[in-house]
Tab-separated table of C-alpha atoms (C1' of nucleotides) in Angstrom:
chain	number	residue	atom	x	y	z
Q	229	UNK	CA	117.324	140.089	156.848
Q	230	UNK	CA	114.937	142.926	157.743
Q	231	UNK	CA	117.101	145.724	156.459
Q	232	UNK	CA	115.834	149.108	157.485
Q	233	UNK	CA	115.527	151.907	154.920
Q	234	UNK	CA	118.323	153.559	156.860
Q	235	UNK	CA	120.481	150.486	156.288
Q	236	UNK	CA	119.659	150.480	152.599
Q	237	UNK	CA	120.709	154.076	152.268
Q	238	UNK	CA	124.026	153.263	153.902
Q	239	UNK	CA	124.403	150.250	151.641
Q	240	UNK	CA	124.230	152.514	148.612
Q	241	UNK	CA	126.574	155.189	149.926
Q	242	UNK	CA	129.084	152.589	151.044
Q	243	UNK	CA	129.256	151.387	147.448
Q	244	UNK	CA	129.685	154.819	145.982
Q	245	UNK	CA	126.113	155.157	144.755
Q	246	UNK	CA	124.121	158.245	145.637
Q	247	UNK	CA	121.079	157.255	147.649
Q	248	UNK	CA	118.243	158.814	145.679
Q	249	UNK	CA	114.561	158.176	146.442
Q	250	UNK	CA	114.168	156.017	143.311
Q	251	UNK	CA	117.155	153.861	144.038
Q	252	UNK	CA	115.942	153.333	147.565
Q	253	UNK	CA	112.554	152.267	146.235
Q	254	UNK	CA	114.185	149.725	143.952
Q	255	UNK	CA	116.474	148.468	146.687
Q	256	UNK	CA	113.676	148.208	149.228
Q	257	UNK	CA	111.556	146.237	146.804
Q	258	UNK	CA	114.511	143.919	146.201
Q	259	UNK	CA	114.939	143.479	149.944
Q	260	UNK	CA	111.333	142.287	150.199
Q	261	UNK	CA	111.949	139.525	147.711
Q	262	UNK	CA	112.781	136.100	149.085
Q	263	UNK	CA	114.086	134.713	145.809
Q	264	UNK	CA	114.890	136.693	142.731
Q	265	UNK	CA	113.032	138.995	140.352
Q	266	UNK	CA	113.268	140.241	136.824
Q	267	UNK	CA	113.553	143.947	136.128
Q	268	UNK	CA	110.056	144.000	134.698
Q	269	UNK	CA	108.527	142.249	137.700
Q	270	UNK	CA	110.223	144.752	139.962
Q	271	UNK	CA	108.919	147.632	137.899
Q	272	UNK	CA	105.371	146.289	137.962
Q	273	UNK	CA	105.490	145.928	141.739
Q	274	UNK	CA	106.776	149.442	142.146
Q	275	UNK	CA	103.938	150.694	139.977
Q	276	UNK	CA	101.444	148.814	142.131
Q	277	UNK	CA	102.888	150.594	145.128
Q	278	UNK	CA	102.237	153.965	143.534
Q	279	UNK	CA	105.804	154.580	142.578
Q	280	UNK	CA	106.225	156.579	139.418
Q	281	UNK	CA	109.591	154.947	138.674
Q	282	UNK	CA	110.282	154.458	134.987
Q	283	UNK	CA	111.354	151.125	133.559
Q	284	UNK	CA	114.613	152.642	132.388
Q	285	UNK	CA	115.432	153.757	135.903
Q	286	UNK	CA	114.833	150.280	137.239
Q	287	UNK	CA	117.208	148.862	134.634
Q	288	UNK	CA	119.755	151.582	135.288
Q	289	UNK	CA	119.642	151.033	139.020
Q	290	UNK	CA	119.963	147.272	138.735
Q	291	UNK	CA	122.883	147.604	136.348
Q	292	UNK	CA	124.590	150.007	138.728
Q	293	UNK	CA	124.033	147.773	141.732
Q	294	UNK	CA	125.239	144.633	140.019
Q	295	UNK	CA	128.334	146.488	138.849
Q	296	UNK	CA	129.035	147.396	142.467
Q	297	UNK	CA	128.413	143.856	143.653
Q	298	UNK	CA	125.351	144.772	145.678
Q	299	UNK	CA	123.033	142.516	143.691
Q	300	UNK	CA	123.648	139.215	141.949
Q	301	UNK	CA	122.505	138.590	138.412
Q	302	UNK	CA	121.239	135.114	137.550
Q	303	UNK	CA	120.661	133.950	133.976
Q	304	UNK	CA	118.822	130.768	134.763
Q	305	UNK	CA	115.749	131.828	132.791
Q	306	UNK	CA	116.614	131.862	129.127
Q	307	UNK	CA	116.833	135.381	127.810
Q	308	UNK	CA	115.585	137.128	130.928
Q	309	UNK	CA	117.879	138.186	133.746
Q	310	UNK	CA	117.002	137.758	137.405
Q	311	UNK	CA	118.272	139.997	140.170
Q	312	UNK	CA	118.803	139.231	143.833
Q	313	UNK	CA	120.060	141.196	146.813
Q	314	UNK	CA	122.890	139.080	148.169
Q	315	UNK	CA	125.632	139.118	150.733
Q	316	UNK	CA	128.906	140.715	149.686
Q	317	UNK	CA	131.007	137.638	150.456
Q	318	UNK	CA	131.790	134.868	148.017
Q	319	UNK	CA	128.820	132.522	147.760
Q	320	UNK	CA	126.929	130.231	145.432
Q	321	UNK	CA	123.278	129.526	144.733
Q	322	UNK	CA	120.895	126.697	145.254
Q	323	UNK	CA	117.857	126.725	142.967
Q	324	UNK	CA	114.620	124.843	143.340
Q	325	UNK	CA	113.635	123.534	139.933
Q	326	UNK	CA	109.937	123.568	140.844
Q	327	UNK	CA	109.215	126.807	142.688
Q	328	UNK	CA	112.361	128.671	141.611
Q	329	UNK	CA	113.321	129.350	145.176
Q	330	UNK	CA	116.865	130.699	145.509
Q	331	UNK	CA	119.043	130.084	148.536
Q	332	UNK	CA	122.538	131.396	149.153
Q	333	UNK	CA	125.262	128.905	149.983
Q	334	UNK	CA	127.834	130.654	152.115
Q	335	UNK	CA	130.106	127.686	152.669
Q	336	UNK	CA	132.113	127.204	149.497
Q	337	UNK	CA	135.222	125.226	150.303
Q	338	UNK	CA	135.900	124.454	146.661
Q	339	UNK	CA	138.980	126.585	146.244
Q	340	UNK	CA	141.413	123.690	146.285
Q	341	UNK	CA	139.345	121.678	143.845
Q	342	UNK	CA	138.973	124.694	141.551
Q	343	UNK	CA	142.671	125.509	141.547
Q	344	UNK	CA	143.572	121.885	140.861
Q	345	UNK	CA	141.078	121.489	138.032
Q	346	UNK	CA	142.232	124.713	136.402
Q	347	UNK	CA	145.868	123.806	136.802
Q	348	UNK	CA	145.320	120.466	135.135
Q	349	UNK	CA	144.471	122.391	131.943
Q	350	UNK	CA	147.119	125.060	132.278
Q	351	UNK	CA	144.760	127.704	133.621
Q	352	UNK	CA	145.202	129.957	136.619
Q	353	UNK	CA	141.789	130.215	138.242
Q	354	UNK	CA	140.576	133.657	139.233
Q	355	UNK	CA	136.936	132.967	139.965
Q	356	UNK	CA	134.270	130.321	139.803
Q	357	UNK	CA	130.512	130.026	139.763
Q	358	UNK	CA	128.492	127.119	141.035
Q	359	UNK	CA	124.772	126.566	140.762
Q	360	UNK	CA	123.110	123.598	142.350
Q	361	UNK	CA	119.691	122.712	141.003
Q	362	UNK	CA	117.380	120.584	143.092
Q	363	UNK	CA	114.061	120.370	144.867
Q	364	UNK	CA	113.472	122.324	148.043
Q	365	UNK	CA	111.918	120.932	151.200
Q	366	UNK	CA	108.533	122.568	150.568
Q	367	UNK	CA	108.218	121.208	147.048
Q	368	UNK	CA	109.262	117.730	148.132
Q	369	UNK	CA	106.513	117.679	150.744
Q	370	UNK	CA	103.763	118.068	148.137
R	1286	UNK	CA	138.423	115.798	117.905
R	1287	UNK	CA	138.613	115.630	114.098
R	1288	UNK	CA	135.127	114.278	113.548
R	1289	UNK	CA	134.524	113.206	110.009
R	1290	UNK	CA	131.381	114.295	108.159
R	1291	UNK	CA	130.413	110.654	108.365
R	1292	UNK	CA	130.724	110.769	112.130
R	1293	UNK	CA	128.660	113.917	112.292
R	1294	UNK	CA	125.903	112.294	110.339
R	1295	UNK	CA	125.875	109.396	112.756
R	1296	UNK	CA	125.904	111.777	115.672
R	1297	UNK	CA	122.674	113.292	114.432
R	1298	UNK	CA	120.910	110.010	113.675
R	1299	UNK	CA	121.961	108.584	117.014
R	1300	UNK	CA	120.159	111.459	118.699
R	1301	UNK	CA	117.006	111.067	116.665
R	1302	UNK	CA	117.684	114.002	114.378
R	1303	UNK	CA	117.431	113.566	110.630
R	1304	UNK	CA	120.789	114.283	109.034
R	1305	UNK	CA	119.920	116.911	106.449
R	1306	UNK	CA	122.531	118.836	104.474
R	1307	UNK	CA	121.815	122.043	106.386
R	1308	UNK	CA	122.155	120.415	109.767
R	1309	UNK	CA	125.403	118.808	108.722
R	1310	UNK	CA	126.722	122.174	107.621
R	1311	UNK	CA	125.881	123.688	110.986
R	1312	UNK	CA	127.362	120.759	112.855
R	1313	UNK	CA	130.512	120.730	110.789
R	1314	UNK	CA	131.017	124.417	111.359
R	1315	UNK	CA	130.559	123.839	115.076
R	1316	UNK	CA	133.095	121.031	114.981
R	1317	UNK	CA	135.657	123.422	113.507
R	1318	UNK	CA	135.280	125.780	116.423
R	1319	UNK	CA	137.766	125.422	119.240
R	1320	UNK	CA	135.770	127.463	121.735
R	1321	UNK	CA	132.190	128.546	121.388
R	1322	UNK	CA	130.183	130.606	118.927
R	1323	UNK	CA	126.983	132.581	118.825
R	1324	UNK	CA	124.255	131.645	116.372
R	1325	UNK	CA	124.898	134.758	114.350
R	1326	UNK	CA	128.641	134.145	114.127
R	1327	UNK	CA	127.935	130.641	112.923
R	1328	UNK	CA	125.501	131.923	110.329
R	1329	UNK	CA	127.997	134.508	109.061
R	1330	UNK	CA	130.677	131.849	108.701
R	1331	UNK	CA	128.336	129.584	106.826
R	1332	UNK	CA	127.509	132.448	104.480
R	1333	UNK	CA	131.198	133.058	103.903
R	1334	UNK	CA	131.530	129.428	102.925
R	1335	UNK	CA	128.836	129.828	100.281
R	1336	UNK	CA	126.135	128.116	102.280
R	1337	UNK	CA	122.670	129.458	101.659
R	1338	UNK	CA	121.515	128.494	105.153
R	1339	UNK	CA	119.005	130.880	106.659
R	1340	UNK	CA	119.463	132.380	110.080
R	1341	UNK	CA	116.260	130.725	111.265
R	1342	UNK	CA	117.589	127.330	110.299
R	1343	UNK	CA	120.756	127.926	112.264
R	1344	UNK	CA	118.701	128.820	115.328
R	1345	UNK	CA	116.369	125.887	114.797
R	1346	UNK	CA	119.248	123.472	114.441
R	1347	UNK	CA	121.063	124.760	117.490
R	1348	UNK	CA	117.884	124.579	119.564
R	1349	UNK	CA	117.307	121.018	118.420
R	1350	UNK	CA	120.859	119.971	119.146
R	1351	UNK	CA	120.933	121.532	122.593
R	1352	UNK	CA	117.634	119.851	123.403
R	1353	UNK	CA	119.208	116.524	122.489
R	1354	UNK	CA	122.310	117.269	124.508
R	1355	UNK	CA	124.591	117.366	121.490
R	1356	UNK	CA	125.652	120.955	122.063
R	1357	UNK	CA	126.067	122.970	125.250
R	1358	UNK	CA	124.621	126.421	125.658
R	1359	UNK	CA	126.663	128.954	127.589
R	1360	UNK	CA	125.238	132.266	128.777
R	1361	UNK	CA	128.473	133.869	129.819
R	1362	UNK	CA	127.994	136.783	127.411
R	1363	UNK	CA	125.145	138.906	128.659
R	1364	UNK	CA	122.125	138.553	126.427
R	1365	UNK	CA	123.736	136.469	123.730
R	1366	UNK	CA	123.922	132.685	123.882
R	1367	UNK	CA	127.033	130.736	122.943
R	1368	UNK	CA	126.994	127.219	121.564
R	1369	UNK	CA	129.605	124.516	121.769
R	1370	UNK	CA	129.875	120.955	120.560
R	1371	UNK	CA	130.627	118.958	123.689
R	1372	UNK	CA	130.969	115.457	124.961
R	1373	UNK	CA	127.791	113.720	126.044
R	1374	UNK	CA	129.020	112.933	129.551
R	1375	UNK	CA	128.636	115.172	132.570
R	1376	UNK	CA	131.259	117.910	132.463
R	1377	UNK	CA	131.988	121.501	133.370
R	1378	UNK	CA	133.704	124.400	131.681
R	1379	UNK	CA	136.854	126.371	132.132
R	1380	UNK	CA	136.805	129.853	130.603
R	1381	UNK	CA	139.714	132.134	129.843
R	1382	UNK	CA	138.749	135.637	130.860
R	1383	UNK	CA	141.076	137.180	128.275
R	1384	UNK	CA	140.685	135.206	125.057
R	1385	UNK	CA	137.377	133.504	125.904
R	1386	UNK	CA	138.843	130.106	125.330
R	1387	UNK	CA	136.590	127.301	126.536
R	1388	UNK	CA	137.876	123.978	127.806
R	1389	UNK	CA	135.855	121.014	128.974
R	1390	UNK	CA	136.540	119.589	132.405
R	1391	UNK	CA	135.674	115.924	132.354
R	1392	UNK	CA	136.658	115.126	135.904
R	1393	UNK	CA	133.903	116.388	138.141
R	1394	UNK	CA	134.069	114.577	141.450
R	1395	UNK	CA	131.871	117.135	143.163
R	1396	UNK	CA	128.837	114.936	143.673
R	1397	UNK	CA	129.423	114.404	147.363
R	1398	UNK	CA	130.045	118.054	147.992
R	1399	UNK	CA	126.952	119.011	145.988
R	1400	UNK	CA	124.692	116.568	147.789
R	1401	UNK	CA	125.972	117.699	151.169
R	1402	UNK	CA	125.587	121.404	150.402
R	1403	UNK	CA	122.058	120.891	149.104
R	1404	UNK	CA	121.115	118.723	152.055
R	1405	UNK	CA	122.300	121.375	154.482
R	1406	UNK	CA	119.512	123.602	153.144
R	1407	UNK	CA	116.854	120.953	152.860
R	1408	UNK	CA	117.278	120.491	149.104
R	1409	UNK	CA	117.653	117.295	147.137
R	1410	UNK	CA	120.181	118.018	144.424
R	1411	UNK	CA	119.343	116.888	140.903
R	1412	UNK	CA	121.981	118.722	138.906
R	1413	UNK	CA	124.744	121.258	139.162
R	1414	UNK	CA	126.688	123.609	136.959
R	1415	UNK	CA	130.205	124.809	137.539
R	1416	UNK	CA	132.150	127.405	135.614
R	1417	UNK	CA	135.729	128.185	136.423
R	1418	UNK	CA	137.028	131.495	135.139
R	1419	UNK	CA	140.726	132.030	134.807
R	1420	UNK	CA	143.620	132.789	132.496
R	1421	UNK	CA	144.799	130.175	130.039
R	1422	UNK	CA	148.418	129.231	129.436
R	1423	UNK	CA	148.656	131.191	126.172
R	1424	UNK	CA	147.342	134.409	127.660
R	1425	UNK	CA	149.585	134.111	130.681
R	1426	UNK	CA	152.616	133.833	128.443
R	1427	UNK	CA	152.044	137.255	126.897
H	682	DC	C1'	117.413	182.244	149.801
H	683	DG	C1'	118.934	182.509	144.351
H	684	DT	C1'	121.776	180.253	140.966
H	685	DG	C1'	124.221	177.401	138.017
H	686	DG	C1'	126.206	172.983	136.950
H	687	DT	C1'	125.769	168.154	137.272
H	688	DA	C1'	123.458	163.866	138.093
H	689	DA	C1'	119.171	161.426	137.927
H	690	DT	C1'	114.773	160.561	135.957
H	691	DG	C1'	110.541	159.320	132.827
H	692	DA	C1'	108.584	158.426	128.470
H	693	DG	C1'	109.066	156.354	124.588
H	694	DA	C1'	111.839	155.169	120.567
H	695	DA	C1'	115.508	152.252	119.074
H	696	DC	C1'	118.129	148.085	119.275
H	697	DC	C1'	119.149	143.376	118.841
H	698	DG	C1'	118.917	138.498	119.675
H	699	DT	C1'	115.543	135.180	119.056
H	700	DT	C1'	111.124	133.052	117.514
H	701	DA	C1'	107.021	132.619	114.657
H	702	DT	C1'	104.832	132.669	110.085
H	703	DC	C1'	104.163	131.074	105.661
H	704	DG	C1'	104.856	129.637	101.168
H	705	DT	C1'	108.291	126.693	98.886
H	706	DT	C1'	111.504	122.870	98.586
H	707	DC	C1'	113.396	118.659	99.911
H	708	DT	C1'	113.317	113.802	101.736
H	709	DC	C1'	112.082	109.230	101.956
H	710	DG	C1'	109.024	105.249	102.117
H	711	DC	C1'	106.185	103.311	98.869
O	502	DG	C1'	108.148	108.740	90.061
O	503	DC	C1'	104.724	110.201	93.818
O	504	DG	C1'	102.681	112.000	97.777
O	505	DA	C1'	102.814	113.162	102.794
O	506	DG	C1'	105.262	115.244	106.031
O	507	DA	C1'	109.564	117.389	107.496
O	508	DA	C1'	112.835	120.976	106.646
O	509	DC	C1'	113.952	125.299	104.812
O	510	DG	C1'	114.598	130.584	103.611
O	511	DA	C1'	113.024	135.134	103.873
O	512	DT	C1'	111.159	138.203	106.583
O	513	DA	C1'	107.959	139.922	109.979
O	514	DA	C1'	107.017	139.883	114.791
O	515	DC	C1'	108.341	139.638	119.535
O	516	DG	C1'	110.333	140.790	123.994
O	517	DG	C1'	113.884	142.176	126.956
O	518	DT	C1'	117.163	145.746	127.336
O	519	DT	C1'	119.411	150.089	126.204
O	520	DC	C1'	119.499	154.732	124.298
O	521	DT	C1'	117.853	159.532	123.617
O	522	DC	C1'	116.480	163.659	125.133
O	523	DA	C1'	113.863	166.959	127.405
O	524	DT	C1'	112.720	167.714	132.242
O	525	DT	C1'	113.488	167.629	137.129
O	526	DA	C1'	115.960	167.070	141.507
O	527	DC	C1'	120.099	167.809	143.995
O	528	DC	C1'	123.877	170.399	145.999
O	529	DA	C1'	127.850	173.551	146.517
O	530	DC	C1'	128.702	178.138	146.365
O	531	DG	C1'	127.731	183.033	146.410
DNA sequence: CGTGGTAATGAGAACCGTTATCGTTCTCGC
DNA sequence: GCGAGAACGATAACGGTTCTCATTACCACG
């Protein structure tokens, strides 16, 4: 969880992305985020931390990272995209409909179901996305 | 599948939406579509058919219909929303990654899995969305 | 150390899908 | 028919994202 700046730098290089100071700033800010953030939120936070990063750079970096599979892009807010630093393995997401908390589900186990459902309609499945919406433990307590 | 204009009118009334000529035009155009369409595509097609419908009306109608659950909104194209006339029951979608064909999957059967996965992380599941991406029979044949 | 070529960056304009505004037109119960 | 309220069309406004371009940082090579 607590990825060191050193680890972040390696994460970039490993994915064929040059580890520049700006990209590390963006990545570090993403690593601090429990749930997900929009590009504009990220930019505002960087500004508050005295980074001089431009909005365009934030967008460029996020686009690059999502292309390389380093970050996930969620479209659960109409119009606006949310970004999240996620594990590289296949996973799904659990969303809290009240506080917008995002949790990764590592255990998928749907492959057989997916293949069967696709086959029933003449498709060959290559990928699938699942989002579970619910209420998290904290929000239920209130 | 081949919904008559009469049926479309009823479909609107049944969902508490006044069946105006413009809304029927939009709905009929949607009914002609095998897969899904963007608002702008729909508007262009209506124009080509000598409808004088304004773009705003198309957006308003689609928003109204999706609110009432008459049409599904898919965000699988970055930025742009796609609309599709779908069954009222719970269902998922199968997408062809080549020709963008969209097929409804009526059989879900994931409820137990969803509840269990949510529970494992302290969530109470209220809803879930599944999208299977693959290659349809036609595209595989080529 | 210079130096030159390439990649990255910041500021702001441009873009584009969507929504709001507003004056006009239509609809429907009376 | 008539009047109140809903729907509509044209177009301006909005907001998130991408593009442009001049400037700056990086790095291999001399």
